[in-house]
Amino acid sequence: AFSVRTVYPRLSRERPETGLNAWPVRINRRVFLGDFVQYLVDWEDRQLVVRRPPMEHFEEGEEVTLTVAPEHCVLLEA
């Protein structure tokens, strides 16, 4: 298990070449909150909150790739 701040995960329509820390997710809900858009994504059997700038636009129901840089992850248990 690991922890990550909601501003660090990235969403992309393309899968990265490395595949490191990359998972398929589905956009469940999108809420515009002025300075950012908050996405509730379905990730395997969990839901995760991801905050992105309003210039990055994804539709509810869209399947995208979630990535997190290793330096932004905090390991909680091995």
Coordinates of N, CA and C in Angstrom, one line a residue:
A1 N 0.8 -1.2 0.0 CA 0.0 0.0 0.0 C 0.9 1.2 0.0
F2 N 0.4 2.3 -0.7 CA 1.2 3.5 -0.7 C 0.2 4.7 -0.6
S3 N 0.7 5.8 -0.3 CA 0.0 7.1 -0.2 C 0.5 8.1 -1.2
V4 N -0.4 8.9 -1.8 CA 0.1 9.9 -2.8 C -0.9 11.1 -2.7
R5 N -0.4 12.3 -2.7 CA -1.3 13.4 -2.7 C -2.1 13.5 -4.0
T6 N -3.3 14.0 -3.9 CA -4.3 14.0 -5.0 C -3.8 14.8 -6.2
V7 N -2.8 15.7 -6.1 CA -2.4 16.5 -7.2 C -1.3 15.8 -8.0
Y8 N -0.7 14.7 -7.5 CA 0.4 14.1 -8.2 C 0.0 13.0 -9.3
P9 N -1.0 12.3 -9.1 CA -1.4 11.3 -10.2 C -1.7 12.1 -11.5
R10 N -1.3 11.5 -12.6 CA -1.5 12.0 -13.9 C -2.5 11.1 -14.6
L11 N -3.3 11.7 -15.5 CA -4.3 11.0 -16.3 C -3.9 11.2 -17.7
S12 N -4.0 10.1 -18.5 CA -3.6 10.2 -19.9 C -4.4 9.3 -20.8
R13 N -4.6 9.7 -22.0 CA -5.3 8.8 -22.9 C -4.3 7.7 -23.5
E14 N -3.1 8.0 -23.5 CA -2.0 7.1 -24.0 C -1.4 6.4 -22.9
R15 N -1.0 5.1 -23.1 CA -0.3 4.4 -22.1 C 1.2 4.7 -22.2
P16 N 1.9 5.0 -21.1 CA 3.3 5.3 -21.2 C 4.1 4.1 -21.7
E17 N 5.3 4.3 -22.3 CA 6.1 3.3 -22.8 C 6.7 2.4 -21.7
T18 N 7.0 3.0 -20.5 CA 7.7 2.2 -19.4 C 6.7 1.3 -18.7
G19 N 5.5 1.8 -18.5 CA 4.5 1.0 -17.8 C 4.7 1.0 -16.3
L20 N 5.8 1.7 -15.8 CA 6.1 1.8 -14.4 C 5.0 2.7 -13.7
N21 N 4.4 2.2 -12.7 CA 3.4 2.9 -11.9 C 2.3 3.4 -12.9
A22 N 1.8 2.6 -13.7 CA 0.7 2.9 -14.7 C -0.4 1.9 -14.6
W23 N -1.7 2.4 -14.5 CA -2.8 1.5 -14.3 C -4.0 2.0 -15.1
P24 N -4.8 1.1 -15.7 CA -6.0 1.6 -16.4 C -7.0 2.0 -15.4
V25 N -7.7 3.1 -15.6 CA -8.8 3.5 -14.7 C -9.9 4.0 -15.6
R26 N -11.1 4.2 -14.9 CA -12.3 4.8 -15.6 C -12.7 6.0 -14.8
I27 N -13.0 7.1 -15.5 CA -13.4 8.3 -14.9 C -14.9 8.1 -14.5
N28 N -15.1 8.1 -13.2 CA -16.4 7.9 -12.6 C -17.2 9.2 -12.6
R29 N -16.5 10.3 -12.1 CA -17.2 11.6 -11.9 C -16.2 12.7 -12.1
R30 N -16.6 13.8 -12.6 CA -15.8 15.0 -12.8 C -16.5 16.2 -12.2
V31 N -15.7 16.9 -11.4 CA -16.3 18.1 -10.8 C -15.3 19.3 -11.0
F32 N -15.8 20.3 -11.7 CA -15.0 21.5 -11.9 C -15.0 22.4 -10.6
L33 N -13.8 22.7 -10.1 CA -13.7 23.4 -8.8 C -12.9 24.7 -9.0
G34 N -13.0 25.3 -10.1 CA -12.3 26.6 -10.4 C -10.9 26.4 -10.8
D35 N -10.0 26.3 -9.9 CA -8.5 26.2 -10.2 C -8.1 24.8 -10.6
F36 N -9.0 23.8 -10.4 CA -8.7 22.5 -10.8 C -10.0 21.7 -11.0
V37 N -9.8 20.6 -11.7 CA -11.0 19.6 -11.9 C -10.7 18.4 -11.0
Q38 N -11.6 18.0 -10.2 CA -11.5 16.8 -9.4 C -12.2 15.7 -10.1
Y39 N -11.4 14.6 -10.3 CA -11.9 13.4 -10.9 C -12.0 12.3 -9.8
L40 N -13.1 11.6 -9.8 CA -13.2 10.4 -9.0 C -13.1 9.2 -10.0
V41 N -12.0 8.5 -9.8 CA -11.7 7.4 -10.8 C -11.9 6.0 -10.1
D42 N -12.3 5.1 -10.9 CA -12.4 3.7 -10.5 C -11.1 3.0 -10.9
W43 N -10.4 2.5 -9.8 CA -9.1 1.9 -10.0 C -9.2 0.6 -9.4
E44 N -9.2 -0.5 -10.2 CA -9.4 -1.9 -9.8 C -10.6 -1.9 -8.9
D45 N -10.6 -2.3 -7.6 CA -11.8 -2.3 -6.8 C -11.8 -1.2 -5.8
R46 N -11.1 -0.1 -6.2 CA -11.1 1.1 -5.3 C -11.5 2.4 -6.1
Q47 N -11.7 3.4 -5.3 CA -12.0 4.7 -6.0 C -10.9 5.7 -5.5
L48 N -10.4 6.5 -6.4 CA -9.3 7.4 -6.1 C -9.7 8.8 -6.5
V49 N -9.3 9.8 -5.8 CA -9.5 11.2 -6.1 C -8.2 11.7 -6.8
V50 N -8.4 12.3 -8.0 CA -7.3 12.9 -8.7 C -7.7 14.3 -9.1
R51 N -6.8 15.3 -8.8 CA -7.0 16.7 -9.1 C -6.1 17.1 -10.3
R52 N -6.6 17.7 -11.3 CA -5.9 18.1 -12.5 C -6.2 19.5 -12.9
P53 N -5.3 20.2 -13.6 CA -5.7 21.5 -14.1 C -6.8 21.5 -15.0
P54 N -7.6 22.6 -15.1 CA -8.8 22.6 -16.0 C -8.5 22.4 -17.4
M55 N -7.2 22.6 -17.9 CA -6.9 22.5 -19.3 C -6.9 21.0 -19.7
E56 N -6.7 20.1 -18.7 CA -6.8 18.7 -19.0 C -8.2 18.2 -18.8
H57 N -8.8 17.8 -19.9 CA -10.3 17.5 -19.8 C -10.5 16.0 -20.2
F58 N -11.2 15.3 -19.3 CA -11.6 13.9 -19.5 C -13.0 13.8 -19.2
E59 N -13.7 12.9 -20.0 CA -15.1 12.7 -19.8 C -15.5 11.7 -18.8
E60 N -16.6 11.8 -18.2 CA -17.1 10.7 -17.3 C -17.3 9.5 -18.1
G61 N -16.9 8.3 -17.6 CA -17.0 7.1 -18.3 C -15.8 6.8 -19.2
E62 N -14.9 7.7 -19.4 CA -13.8 7.5 -20.3 C -12.7 6.6 -19.6
E63 N -12.1 5.7 -20.4 CA -11.1 4.9 -19.8 C -9.7 5.5 -20.2
V64 N -8.9 5.8 -19.1 CA -7.6 6.4 -19.3 C -6.6 5.7 -18.5
T65 N -5.3 6.2 -18.6 CA -4.3 5.6 -17.8 C -3.9 6.5 -16.7
L66 N -3.8 6.0 -15.5 CA -3.3 6.8 -14.3 C -1.8 6.4 -14.1
T67 N -1.0 7.4 -13.9 CA 0.4 7.2 -13.6 C 0.8 8.1 -12.4
V68 N 1.8 7.6 -11.7 CA 2.3 8.3 -10.5 C 3.8 8.1 -10.5
A69 N 4.5 9.2 -10.5 CA 6.0 9.1 -10.4 C 6.4 8.5 -9.1
P70 N 7.4 7.6 -9.1 CA 7.8 7.0 -7.9 C 8.2 7.9 -6.8
E71 N 8.8 9.1 -7.1 CA 9.2 10.0 -6.0 C 8.0 10.7 -5.3
H72 N 6.8 10.5 -5.9 CA 5.6 11.1 -5.2 C 4.9 10.1 -4.4
C73 N 5.4 8.8 -4.3 CA 4.7 7.8 -3.6 C 5.4 7.6 -2.2
V74 N 4.5 7.4 -1.2 CA 5.0 7.1 0.1 C 4.6 5.7 0.5
L75 N 5.5 4.8 0.7 CA 5.2 3.4 1.0 C 4.7 3.3 2.4
L76 N 3.5 2.7 2.5 CA 2.9 2.5 3.8 C 3.2 1.1 4.4
E77 N 3.2 0.1 3.5 CA 3.5 -1.3 3.9 C 4.2 -2.0 2.8
A78 N 5.0 -2.9 3.1 CA 5.7 -3.6 2.0 C 4.9 -4.8 1.5

